[in-house]
XYZ file of C-alpha atoms in Angstrom:
785
model
C 0.000 0.000 0.000
C 1.509 3.435 -0.928
C 2.620 5.489 2.059
C 0.462 8.474 1.063
C -2.540 6.138 1.262
C -1.459 5.043 4.743
C -1.252 8.672 5.814
C -4.677 9.411 4.374
C -6.071 6.382 6.226
C -4.907 7.669 9.620
C -5.894 11.250 8.903
C -2.579 12.870 7.876
C -2.998 15.510 5.194
C 0.484 17.121 5.216
C 3.964 15.645 5.304
C 5.649 15.858 8.747
C 8.580 18.173 9.301
C 10.819 15.224 10.153
C 12.732 17.102 12.878
C 12.742 14.132 15.285
C 13.757 11.627 12.588
C 17.048 13.309 11.637
C 19.333 11.074 13.735
C 18.189 7.695 12.384
C 17.345 6.295 8.992
C 13.630 5.536 9.329
C 10.720 6.361 7.099
C 9.263 9.564 8.464
C 5.964 8.793 6.764
C 5.759 5.317 8.338
C 6.826 6.563 11.766
C 4.247 9.324 11.696
C 1.527 6.887 10.548
C 2.350 4.515 13.435
C 2.354 7.318 16.015
C -0.952 8.672 14.809
C -2.525 5.220 14.752
C -1.365 4.361 18.296
C -2.733 7.702 19.558
C -6.053 7.338 17.699
C -9.269 6.745 19.751
C -9.957 3.363 18.153
C -6.488 1.965 18.982
C -6.200 -0.980 21.376
C -2.808 -2.205 22.697
C -1.287 -4.703 20.266
C 2.045 -5.825 18.828
C 3.972 -4.511 15.830
C 2.528 -7.197 13.563
C -1.031 -6.125 14.323
C -0.072 -2.482 13.727
C 1.293 -3.493 10.307
C -1.987 -5.235 9.496
C -4.122 -2.339 10.773
C -2.238 0.034 8.439
C -2.776 -2.459 5.599
C 0.922 -2.795 4.832
C 2.554 -5.723 3.059
C 4.115 -8.591 5.040
C 7.548 -7.663 3.665
C 7.335 -4.393 5.644
C 6.987 -6.130 9.017
C 10.690 -5.825 9.910
C 10.641 -2.130 9.018
C 7.504 -1.596 11.149
C 9.064 -3.427 14.108
C 12.331 -1.439 13.791
C 10.405 1.830 13.540
C 8.347 0.997 16.635
C 11.528 0.260 18.610
C 13.029 3.563 17.503
C 9.868 5.446 18.473
C 10.027 3.827 21.929
C 13.647 5.024 22.288
C 12.544 8.512 21.253
C 9.769 8.519 23.848
C 7.046 8.707 21.225
C 5.692 5.251 22.189
C 6.152 2.774 25.018
C 5.929 -0.972 25.669
C 3.507 -2.618 28.052
C 3.756 -6.239 29.182
C 4.234 -8.865 26.476
C 5.591 -6.173 24.103
C 2.211 -4.547 23.541
C 2.693 -1.079 22.045
C 1.024 1.750 23.977
C 1.128 5.555 24.062
C 3.834 6.840 26.438
C 1.275 8.389 28.789
C -0.004 4.903 29.643
C 3.379 3.497 30.655
C 2.913 4.346 34.322
C -0.514 2.708 34.260
C 1.005 -0.426 32.746
C 3.621 -0.499 35.513
C 0.918 -0.155 38.153
C -0.872 -3.083 36.568
C 2.230 -5.224 37.122
C 1.823 -4.756 40.889
C -1.944 -5.264 40.821
C -3.443 -8.406 42.357
C -4.024 -11.500 40.212
C -7.205 -13.518 39.948
C -7.999 -16.898 38.413
C -11.211 -18.304 37.063
C -13.323 -19.477 34.143
C -13.542 -16.982 31.281
C -16.896 -16.431 29.567
C -16.722 -14.661 26.210
C -19.623 -12.487 25.048
C -20.577 -12.117 21.387
C -19.530 -8.464 21.431
C -15.891 -9.462 22.142
C -15.586 -8.615 25.838
C -15.994 -11.190 28.592
C -16.180 -11.992 32.297
C -14.030 -14.100 34.593
C -15.884 -16.124 37.184
C -13.346 -16.102 39.972
C -12.021 -19.307 41.466
C -12.887 -19.445 45.166
C -10.878 -20.847 48.043
C -13.526 -23.485 48.778
C -14.327 -21.849 52.136
C -16.366 -18.766 51.249
C -20.149 -18.981 51.601
C -20.845 -16.406 48.901
C -19.862 -16.318 45.218
C -16.990 -14.002 44.356
C -17.646 -11.027 42.092
C -17.133 -11.567 38.357
C -14.283 -9.625 36.727
C -15.061 -7.722 33.548
C -12.490 -8.074 30.739
C -12.665 -5.401 27.987
C -12.252 -6.615 24.415
C -8.643 -5.367 23.982
C -7.517 -7.353 27.051
C -9.069 -10.729 26.205
C -5.734 -11.818 24.649
C -5.968 -15.311 23.125
C -8.502 -16.704 25.622
C -11.490 -18.684 24.350
C -14.854 -19.188 26.011
C -14.607 -21.606 28.939
C -10.814 -21.371 29.353
C -9.336 -21.287 32.855
C -7.316 -18.071 32.913
C -5.178 -15.867 35.109
C -5.820 -12.134 34.965
C -4.426 -9.005 36.574
C -6.897 -6.597 38.140
C -6.693 -3.103 36.700
C -7.078 -1.133 39.909
C -6.557 2.166 38.108
C -9.587 1.540 35.861
C -13.205 2.098 36.855
C -16.188 0.754 34.971
C -19.213 2.920 34.272
C -21.408 0.263 35.854
C -19.022 -0.367 38.749
C -17.232 -3.589 39.588
C -13.785 -5.029 38.951
C -11.992 -4.915 35.625
C -9.119 -7.125 34.573
C -6.735 -7.986 31.808
C -5.938 -11.629 30.954
C -2.263 -12.464 31.406
C -2.299 -16.137 30.417
C -4.456 -19.160 29.747
C -3.796 -21.831 32.365
C -6.011 -24.557 30.914
C -7.975 -24.729 27.695
C -11.665 -25.667 27.917
C -11.255 -27.667 24.727
C -8.810 -28.135 21.917
C -11.275 -29.681 19.494
C -13.549 -27.550 17.327
C -15.802 -28.109 14.381
C -15.143 -25.998 11.317
C -15.353 -25.530 7.569
C -12.501 -26.711 5.337
C -11.206 -24.417 2.596
C -8.269 -24.704 0.229
C -6.536 -21.431 -0.641
C -3.906 -22.080 -3.291
C -1.530 -24.586 -1.736
C -2.643 -23.794 1.819
C -5.219 -25.905 3.689
C -7.346 -23.867 6.078
C -10.260 -24.390 8.483
C -12.542 -21.614 9.734
C -13.571 -22.623 13.263
C -17.240 -22.613 14.250
C -18.510 -20.782 17.306
C -15.373 -18.712 18.041
C -14.468 -15.026 17.845
C -11.908 -15.750 15.093
C -12.524 -14.124 11.730
C -9.563 -15.820 10.050
C -9.045 -19.559 9.459
C -6.249 -21.635 10.968
C -3.759 -23.693 9.003
C -4.188 -27.491 9.106
C -1.120 -28.594 7.161
C -1.061 -31.596 4.833
C -4.464 -33.200 4.190
C -3.432 -35.742 1.552
C -5.334 -38.986 1.902
C -8.403 -37.351 3.473
C -11.656 -37.324 1.447
C -11.990 -33.551 1.566
C -13.763 -30.971 -0.565
C -14.139 -27.235 -0.133
C -16.830 -26.300 2.428
C -16.798 -29.771 4.031
C -17.362 -29.828 7.793
C -14.475 -31.223 9.843
C -13.312 -31.640 13.443
C -9.965 -29.996 14.230
C -7.544 -30.417 17.122
C -5.860 -27.036 17.686
C -2.162 -27.497 18.441
C -1.244 -23.797 18.445
C -3.906 -21.309 19.414
C -3.991 -18.154 17.309
C -3.317 -14.663 18.578
C -6.194 -12.266 19.149
C -6.230 -11.141 15.515
C -6.526 -14.756 14.357
C -2.979 -15.127 13.026
C -0.648 -18.002 13.792
C -3.227 -20.674 14.508
C -2.382 -24.269 13.600
C -4.386 -27.470 13.859
C -4.805 -31.048 12.706
C -7.955 -32.484 11.134
C -9.185 -35.324 13.369
C -12.445 -36.206 11.603
C -14.152 -35.435 8.306
C -17.863 -35.051 8.987
C -18.892 -34.611 5.352
C -20.666 -32.118 3.137
C -22.229 -29.109 4.845
C -25.279 -29.724 2.634
C -26.050 -32.966 4.472
C -28.605 -32.355 7.307
C -27.002 -35.029 9.487
C -23.621 -33.311 9.144
C -25.105 -30.052 10.447
C -26.198 -31.835 13.591
C -22.843 -33.539 14.130
C -20.949 -30.282 13.551
C -23.050 -28.435 16.151
C -22.639 -31.303 18.625
C -18.862 -31.149 18.172
C -18.900 -27.340 18.355
C -20.697 -27.349 21.703
C -19.057 -30.464 23.104
C -22.268 -32.506 23.306
C -21.676 -36.209 24.000
C -22.859 -38.565 21.278
C -23.185 -41.872 23.143
C -23.206 -43.086 26.740
C -20.060 -44.931 27.880
C -20.502 -48.699 28.078
C -20.069 -48.734 31.871
C -22.934 -46.229 32.203
C -25.166 -48.353 29.989
C -24.249 -51.450 32.020
C -25.276 -49.676 35.236
C -28.596 -48.641 33.633
C -29.277 -52.250 32.583
C -28.553 -53.382 36.132
C -31.217 -50.973 37.419
C -33.700 -52.325 34.862
C -33.035 -55.906 36.001
C -33.745 -55.002 39.641
C -37.079 -53.198 39.073
C -40.230 -55.338 39.389
C -43.090 -52.797 39.877
C -43.739 -53.951 43.438
C -44.742 -51.205 45.891
C -42.384 -50.869 48.904
C -43.798 -50.176 52.354
C -42.222 -46.708 52.511
C -44.260 -45.482 49.522
C -47.868 -44.382 49.515
C -49.920 -46.506 47.179
C -51.718 -44.040 44.873
C -52.338 -46.530 42.083
C -56.099 -46.236 42.654
C -56.101 -42.420 42.306
C -57.289 -41.104 38.937
C -54.136 -39.762 37.290
C -53.147 -38.576 33.836
C -50.180 -37.146 31.932
C -50.273 -34.310 29.377
C -47.242 -33.931 27.092
C -46.279 -32.966 23.528
C -47.365 -35.531 20.938
C -43.738 -36.561 20.235
C -42.675 -36.882 23.897
C -41.112 -40.193 24.934
C -40.284 -39.512 28.592
C -43.170 -38.602 30.890
C -41.808 -37.084 34.079
C -44.994 -35.541 35.524
C -48.590 -36.662 36.151
C -51.569 -34.915 37.747
C -54.384 -35.861 40.107
C -56.964 -33.333 41.367
C -59.880 -33.696 43.771
C -62.506 -31.342 45.148
C -62.644 -31.773 48.927
C -64.618 -30.301 51.825
C -64.964 -26.531 52.333
C -64.863 -26.102 48.531
C -61.101 -26.659 48.681
C -58.931 -28.311 46.032
C -56.388 -31.095 46.629
C -53.786 -31.072 43.850
C -51.290 -33.957 43.587
C -48.302 -33.395 41.274
C -46.483 -36.708 40.766
C -42.887 -36.424 39.519
C -40.869 -39.412 38.293
C -38.569 -40.590 41.094
C -35.344 -40.642 39.099
C -33.259 -40.595 42.289
C -34.414 -44.183 43.000
C -32.570 -45.371 39.860
C -29.542 -43.013 40.017
C -27.697 -43.671 43.295
C -25.728 -40.654 44.485
C -22.044 -40.931 43.556
C -22.597 -43.868 41.182
C -21.258 -43.962 37.608
C -24.785 -43.071 36.442
C -24.792 -40.046 38.750
C -21.334 -38.875 37.703
C -22.259 -38.988 34.018
C -25.609 -37.241 34.604
C -23.909 -34.539 36.692
C -21.372 -33.855 33.937
C -24.117 -33.546 31.303
C -26.401 -31.631 33.721
C -29.208 -31.351 31.156
C -30.813 -33.056 28.192
C -30.371 -31.248 24.884
C -33.313 -31.096 22.495
C -32.028 -30.611 18.948
C -34.426 -30.426 15.984
C -33.643 -33.944 14.785
C -32.491 -35.742 17.924
C -32.333 -35.644 21.721
C -29.087 -35.881 23.679
C -30.455 -37.262 26.988
C -29.019 -36.605 30.433
C -29.573 -40.208 31.542
C -29.786 -43.411 29.458
C -33.098 -44.081 27.709
C -33.451 -47.364 29.615
C -34.218 -45.198 32.647
C -35.531 -41.946 31.119
C -37.909 -43.537 28.607
C -38.758 -46.699 30.530
C -38.065 -47.258 34.241
C -38.680 -43.690 35.437
C -41.146 -42.610 32.740
C -44.727 -42.370 34.066
C -46.204 -44.542 31.335
C -49.949 -45.355 31.331
C -51.104 -48.559 33.025
C -47.687 -49.179 34.614
C -46.758 -48.963 38.291
C -44.175 -46.227 38.558
C -42.328 -44.661 41.482
C -42.835 -40.957 42.055
C -42.266 -38.119 44.467
C -45.629 -36.464 45.046
C -46.231 -32.845 46.020
C -49.686 -32.601 47.546
C -51.047 -29.043 47.826
C -54.355 -27.963 49.341
C -55.837 -24.758 47.887
C -58.793 -22.651 48.902
C -61.559 -22.167 46.344
C -59.772 -18.964 45.239
C -56.360 -20.627 44.789
C -54.555 -19.711 48.041
C -52.236 -22.398 49.437
C -53.439 -23.964 52.714
C -50.963 -26.824 53.206
C -48.218 -28.717 51.352
C -46.864 -32.244 51.735
C -44.045 -33.998 49.861
C -43.655 -37.773 50.011
C -42.664 -40.939 48.114
C -45.449 -42.616 46.171
C -46.309 -45.263 43.624
C -48.804 -44.338 40.885
C -50.415 -45.838 37.829
C -51.287 -43.274 35.128
C -54.783 -43.866 33.736
C -54.367 -41.925 30.502
C -51.696 -40.254 28.392
C -52.974 -37.113 26.621
C -51.342 -34.619 24.279
C -51.676 -30.853 24.496
C -53.640 -30.918 21.245
C -56.201 -33.345 22.708
C -56.718 -31.180 25.792
C -57.151 -28.055 23.637
C -59.684 -29.945 21.582
C -61.549 -30.904 24.762
C -61.641 -27.285 25.917
C -63.049 -26.217 22.534
C -65.517 -29.108 22.009
C -66.028 -30.872 25.356
C -69.054 -32.883 24.229
C -67.208 -34.441 21.287
C -64.164 -35.389 23.367
C -66.321 -36.706 26.224
C -67.485 -39.496 23.928
C -63.863 -40.398 23.138
C -62.257 -40.045 26.577
C -65.110 -40.851 28.971
C -66.709 -38.903 31.785
C -64.103 -39.480 34.520
C -61.164 -38.200 32.430
C -63.152 -35.238 31.083
C -64.388 -34.287 34.563
C -60.767 -34.326 35.769
C -59.696 -32.153 32.813
C -62.446 -29.663 33.594
C -61.368 -29.450 37.253
C -57.743 -29.014 36.208
C -58.621 -26.200 33.835
C -60.752 -24.393 36.427
C -58.087 -24.481 39.145
C -55.208 -23.671 36.779
C -56.921 -20.531 35.476
C -57.522 -19.382 39.069
C -53.866 -19.950 39.925
C -52.796 -18.119 36.777
C -55.003 -15.109 37.476
C -53.746 -14.974 41.066
C -50.114 -15.147 39.912
C -50.609 -12.317 37.430
C -52.242 -10.146 40.096
C -49.146 -10.638 42.251
C -46.960 -9.219 39.469
C -45.759 -12.264 37.567
C -44.508 -11.335 34.094
C -45.631 -13.184 30.990
C -42.971 -12.617 28.344
C -44.422 -14.046 25.158
C -41.497 -15.192 23.001
C -42.621 -18.558 21.622
C -39.950 -21.049 20.632
C -39.381 -22.124 17.028
C -40.184 -25.733 16.195
C -38.565 -27.180 13.059
C -40.720 -29.478 10.914
C -38.639 -32.301 9.421
C -39.459 -34.892 6.788
C -38.553 -38.592 7.058
C -35.043 -37.862 5.704
C -34.320 -35.236 8.347
C -34.654 -32.333 5.911
C -36.564 -29.195 6.841
C -39.990 -28.879 5.299
C -41.059 -25.889 7.386
C -41.121 -24.326 10.834
C -43.706 -22.957 13.224
C -43.956 -21.173 16.553
C -45.021 -23.223 19.563
C -48.130 -21.445 20.823
C -48.726 -21.337 24.586
C -52.307 -22.593 24.513
C -54.514 -23.146 27.561
C -53.506 -26.809 27.748
C -49.868 -25.710 28.132
C -50.928 -23.155 30.731
C -52.718 -25.795 32.820
C -49.573 -27.921 33.166
C -47.371 -24.823 33.571
C -49.398 -23.595 36.563
C -49.287 -26.950 38.314
C -45.535 -27.333 37.751
C -44.930 -23.805 39.090
C -47.061 -24.601 42.140
C -45.062 -27.788 42.810
C -41.700 -26.047 42.387
C -42.756 -23.203 44.670
C -44.247 -25.612 47.200
C -41.046 -27.647 47.572
C -38.858 -24.516 47.797
C -41.158 -23.028 50.464
C -41.022 -26.307 52.400
C -37.212 -26.218 52.352
C -37.049 -22.518 53.271
C -39.378 -23.060 56.224
C -36.798 -25.565 57.505
C -33.995 -23.041 56.763
C -32.177 -25.450 54.433
C -29.590 -24.598 51.792
C -30.441 -25.983 48.363
C -30.037 -25.274 44.658
C -32.602 -22.594 43.918
C -33.703 -21.239 40.556
C -32.705 -17.591 40.863
C -33.847 -14.713 38.660
C -32.326 -11.441 39.950
C -34.191 -8.168 39.493
C -32.988 -6.124 36.484
C -30.388 -3.402 36.891
C -31.650 0.179 37.012
C -29.459 1.041 34.060
C -31.210 -1.558 31.902
C -34.624 -0.422 33.099
C -33.773 3.161 32.109
C -32.771 1.940 28.652
C -36.019 -0.018 28.405
C -38.031 3.040 29.468
C -36.302 5.104 26.785
C -37.054 2.452 24.157
C -40.728 2.403 25.143
C -40.851 6.208 25.136
C -39.510 6.234 21.591
C -42.388 3.941 20.615
C -44.957 6.132 22.349
C -45.648 3.517 25.054
C -45.962 4.766 28.663
C -43.304 3.147 30.845
C -42.223 5.492 33.611
C -42.008 3.462 36.827
C -40.486 0.239 35.476
C -38.863 -0.616 38.805
C -42.386 -1.630 39.759
C -42.999 -5.060 38.203
C -46.687 -4.203 37.796
C -45.692 -1.373 35.443
C -43.671 -3.829 33.337
C -46.650 -6.191 33.295
C -48.934 -3.386 32.110
C -46.531 -2.643 29.258
C -46.504 -6.297 28.159
C -50.284 -6.475 28.399
C -50.714 -3.292 26.344
C -48.827 -4.707 23.337
C -50.228 -8.243 23.479
C -51.429 -9.368 20.025
C -50.332 -6.076 18.420
C -47.610 -5.538 15.778
C -45.233 -4.416 18.549
C -45.720 -7.587 20.602
C -42.497 -9.359 19.603
C -40.251 -6.270 19.705
C -41.408 -5.130 23.160
C -41.273 -8.629 24.651
C -37.762 -9.031 23.251
C -36.717 -5.656 24.723
C -38.091 -6.587 28.154
C -36.298 -9.937 27.983
C -33.012 -8.181 27.169
C -33.517 -5.816 30.109
C -33.909 -8.672 32.577
C -31.168 -10.961 33.819
C -30.733 -14.602 32.886
C -32.201 -17.046 35.380
C -29.490 -19.205 36.976
C -29.012 -21.900 39.603
C -27.548 -21.027 42.984
C -28.032 -21.534 46.729
C -28.653 -17.914 47.694
C -32.154 -16.696 48.430
C -32.685 -13.971 45.838
C -36.135 -14.968 44.587
C -37.459 -15.197 41.060
C -38.148 -11.756 39.569
C -40.219 -12.775 36.527
C -42.430 -15.161 38.512
C -42.730 -12.773 41.482
C -41.858 -15.644 43.845
C -39.600 -15.511 46.905
C -39.318 -19.313 47.084
C -38.557 -21.221 43.910
C -36.530 -24.202 42.712
C -36.648 -26.746 39.895
C -38.183 -30.033 41.044
C -40.497 -31.206 38.260
C -38.090 -32.443 35.537
C -35.450 -34.752 37.067
C -35.298 -36.818 33.877
C -33.794 -33.913 31.958
C -32.320 -31.494 34.565
C -29.703 -32.336 37.181
C -30.723 -29.526 39.617
C -34.132 -31.230 39.946
C -32.369 -34.476 40.810
C -30.469 -32.762 43.654
C -33.789 -31.536 45.069
C -35.256 -35.056 44.874
C -32.282 -36.384 46.830
C -32.866 -33.819 49.558
C -36.528 -34.846 49.740
C -35.442 -38.478 50.056
C -33.014 -37.687 52.887
C -35.706 -35.774 54.753
C -38.171 -38.648 54.416
C -35.474 -40.953 55.840
C -35.128 -38.735 58.917
C -32.012 -36.744 57.970
C -32.682 -33.268 59.406
C -29.748 -31.602 57.637
C -29.586 -32.973 54.066
C -27.946 -29.890 52.544
C -24.589 -29.928 50.789
C -22.012 -27.319 51.929
C -22.485 -23.875 50.389
C -19.243 -23.953 48.313
C -20.376 -27.259 46.789
C -23.798 -25.781 45.950
C -22.198 -22.663 44.456
C -19.973 -24.738 42.167
C -22.877 -26.996 41.231
C -25.026 -23.947 40.406
C -22.306 -22.532 38.152
C -21.860 -25.864 36.370
C -25.577 -26.462 35.802
C -26.118 -22.867 34.628
C -23.218 -23.160 32.182
C -24.448 -26.479 30.802
C -27.965 -25.092 30.404
C -26.615 -22.068 28.539
C -24.490 -24.313 26.313
C -27.483 -26.543 25.506
C -29.691 -23.573 24.647
C -26.979 -22.110 22.394
C -26.590 -25.445 20.569
C -30.354 -25.705 20.046
C -30.573 -22.130 18.695
C -27.551 -22.601 16.436
C -28.851 -25.784 14.822
C -32.330 -24.310 14.353
C -30.735 -21.302 12.636
C -28.620 -23.518 10.362
C -31.531 -25.730 9.352
C -33.758 -22.725 8.690
C -31.045 -21.156 6.513
C -30.654 -24.366 4.500
C -34.407 -24.388 3.964
C -34.482 -20.718 2.941
C -31.540 -21.236 0.599
C -33.628 -23.744 -1.370
C -36.433 -21.199 -1.693
C -34.603 -18.123 -3.000
C -37.145 -15.703 -4.464
C -40.082 -16.991 -2.419
C -42.307 -14.240 -0.984
C -44.237 -14.158 2.287
C -45.530 -11.804 4.954
C -43.223 -10.594 7.721
C -43.189 -8.136 10.596
C -40.463 -5.525 11.196
C -38.648 -6.554 14.391
C -35.741 -4.073 14.438
C -34.978 -0.760 12.758
C -31.471 0.613 12.178
C -30.120 3.598 10.223
C -28.855 1.263 7.477
C -31.854 -1.062 7.195
C -34.494 -3.248 8.814
C -34.820 -6.701 10.313
C -38.033 -8.596 9.667
C -39.330 -11.966 10.822
C -41.647 -14.131 8.759
C -45.111 -14.635 10.226
C -45.722 -18.203 9.040
C -42.032 -19.051 8.574
C -40.404 -17.556 11.722
C -36.985 -16.718 10.266
C -35.482 -13.267 10.820
C -33.662 -11.615 7.926
C -32.036 -8.288 7.099
C -33.361 -5.771 4.557
C -30.696 -3.288 3.532
C -31.787 0.305 3.025
C -30.887 -0.003 -0.673
C -33.542 -2.727 -0.952
C -36.241 -0.249 0.096
C -38.067 1.899 -2.505
C -35.710 4.589 -3.870
C -35.797 7.600 -1.581
C -33.706 9.703 0.758
C -34.298 7.928 4.074
C -33.419 9.085 7.534
C -33.565 7.207 10.800
C -35.975 8.543 13.421
C -35.054 7.127 16.799
C -38.341 8.323 18.221
C -40.745 5.718 16.973
C -37.937 3.507 15.614
C -38.642 4.167 11.977
C -36.992 4.904 8.653
C -38.704 7.755 6.845
C -38.417 8.737 3.219
C -39.847 11.829 1.538
C -42.102 9.981 -0.857
C -45.564 9.007 0.238
C -45.744 5.514 1.731
C -41.998 5.229 2.331
C -42.197 4.971 6.086
C -41.074 1.775 7.832
C -41.598 1.390 11.540
C -41.086 -1.256 14.188
C -44.034 -3.636 14.036
C -45.028 -2.907 10.438
C -46.329 -5.824 8.390
C -44.597 -6.082 5.049
C -44.153 -8.570 2.207
C -40.589 -9.785 1.647
C -38.765 -12.200 -0.615
C -35.710 -14.311 0.121
C -32.788 -12.583 -1.604
C -29.676 -14.319 -0.320
C -28.446 -16.768 2.310
C -24.880 -16.528 3.643
C -24.280 -19.950 5.201
C -20.800 -19.130 6.466
C -21.872 -15.954 8.280
C -25.226 -17.647 9.009
C -27.198 -14.630 7.882
C -30.408 -14.269 5.896
C -31.145 -11.354 3.562
C -34.594 -10.266 2.426
C -35.763 -7.932 -0.298
C -38.874 -5.792 0.110
C -41.819 -6.630 -2.148
C -44.369 -4.308 -0.599
C -46.788 -3.664 2.207
C -49.246 -6.236 3.466
C -52.015 -6.258 0.861
C -54.442 -3.410 1.473
C -53.450 -2.794 5.095
C -51.472 -0.382 7.202
C -50.510 -1.083 10.816
C -52.975 0.202 13.418
C -50.352 2.257 15.200
C -49.462 3.919 11.899
C -53.062 4.846 11.180
C -53.390 6.451 14.603
C -50.098 8.329 14.739
C -49.350 8.887 11.089
C -47.397 12.080 10.574
C -45.720 13.386 7.481
C -41.925 13.155 7.645
C -39.911 16.214 8.432
C -37.202 17.732 6.293
C -33.770 18.432 7.666
C -34.974 21.895 8.664
C -37.680 20.309 10.775
C -40.614 21.437 8.628
C -43.442 19.087 7.736
C -43.113 17.519 4.340
C -45.652 19.089 2.019
C -46.014 17.506 -1.428
C -47.322 20.646 -3.167
C -44.635 22.852 -1.618
C -41.856 20.477 -2.725
C -43.214 20.371 -6.310
C -43.317 24.162 -6.377
C -39.729 24.342 -5.153
C -38.578 21.868 -7.833
C -40.188 23.957 -10.579
C -38.453 27.086 -9.281
C -35.092 25.322 -9.312
C -35.652 24.104 -12.880
C -36.430 27.678 -14.038
C -33.203 28.942 -12.449
C -31.193 26.243 -14.256
C -32.708 27.266 -17.583
């Protein structure tokens, strides 16, 4: 690159005087470009090689850049920090102070934006979790997500949000060395671009002769030399060729490798599961209540194979209700500390991918021994709750039981019963239908009571992929939270809350499900967002105000955008032993108890229940053990959710790529100065519409109202608008979808636009007037003539 171009790039318009270069033969232009770049606002401490790349110089100039940097350090124009990072001279004293700052160790968690947090390693004695350390993007070094790192606290730095800030000195232990990736051949060089990392450049994989490889094939790589922060210098070895990225099965395997999901159970784990199956004979031990004569049913998705909850409900004296929530007693088949327990603890959760399930425990137990199958005696832990006629809790009991489910129903069948009870009564019989009616009545009372207490209902339905017999995507739909789902949801919430309250009354430590209240800063940002949309949202620290906002947009074009904004403003729910309550549910006592087949935290709660029933008055694990277990289970849950989202995105993109040019209705979900994001209504895939794909006009972004406004009539695009789009392009490597605009929804304009429609303003702030603009154009044409 010519030096005058380098100077133009960093903002130099005139040649330097060269007075401080006279005693050494260096390029004054290059030296000045380096100085200006290092002092620029966007600069982050890096080495000479990265400076060369930032200035877009050729590799042959690296030695000259390095020599010039050294000379500038001698001249006092620049300085070195630790590890030969180049910094402005004014920061040298800060770098020296950092050398004497305390060190911390812990697990590093990388955010998508490039920064991260270090979860500090405790001493094993503290009863409270240590504060996370924030690591700004320039100080992440070569750490990857999940690595065990050592960092130096930057005591001279203060974060705007408060808290500790650090800078990673070294990686002590890598979380993994194996990654999935995409193979590419560039000339004579063999490269692999790693999936799921911050790297934008591929790593070299050396000689691949003898491997059945083609460009864009998915592979598994063992990294032998981790790259630097800019992606350079990485080296690896291909361990496995997964196959063509066009094969649906390969997508699944690549995501499983990317997120470290286990493919099979070890043989010793399967042997232990078979041993449990051999011992079980459906007899009812004396220490279990025999509830096999109690009318009981399960309600699950139509494709469910493991049934971990069943319901019984009776009307008793004083118009009270007696609800019995029966949960599969997985702890009976997974002895604590056994090989089955160790494997389940490591997995911590089942993972539900579009085309397969990665279970937490072997199917012999999850789909057979512990599953509450109809007409089979099964062991359970029962939470028995007495409610008043209005839904207030009177008493709670938890005990071991044996049940026999009378009927297995799907959500669709229950919804059909609620719509046409007479038709379903003929199919299911009076006793089952009477039980369903009681369940619906009580559940709706519990739901109404929960909402009155401030529980938030954030309506972001999950995407369900529709696959054909070959595993290829034939469509997708949103899972709607119908009343049948709500019935089971209310009873599971009641059971979880009941067990947690029982434990708290005994002042026990246990693994709670914690949802901290949102930070004030995030609530202020949410209030500003709502204000820009014209939605009242002043006192958002009051959960009832947040609930009113969500209720006001329900089933409107702004529903998705506002729910998504509220979700972003709240914290992620986690597992931990500290009593912080559950913000979204408005509950002080809450834990996960109802899904021990697929969640390890539920299994720990079941074990505590078992110890209490056996007379152990202090069944709690030590607090440090619970803290570590909460971190592990939260991390595994997050990893599973990320894998599910990633594979859904990939499969949707493959499907969209086969339908380039197809048109459908969508709703605008985000608005930016350079374009829009829209999500299909029937096909729930979000794609980007660049501003140059909108009708020709001079658009400007109006933050108030979140809209792009042009000067021509009809060229206004606002959050929540319904539009018609077509699939323009799919970038499988970047995993991005691009739409083109076809037009508005046929014959309709959004309700909010009809109410608040205002003509766009010109730069001077005047209302756009069509006649006035035409008159002005004519005047300008006369002047030109």
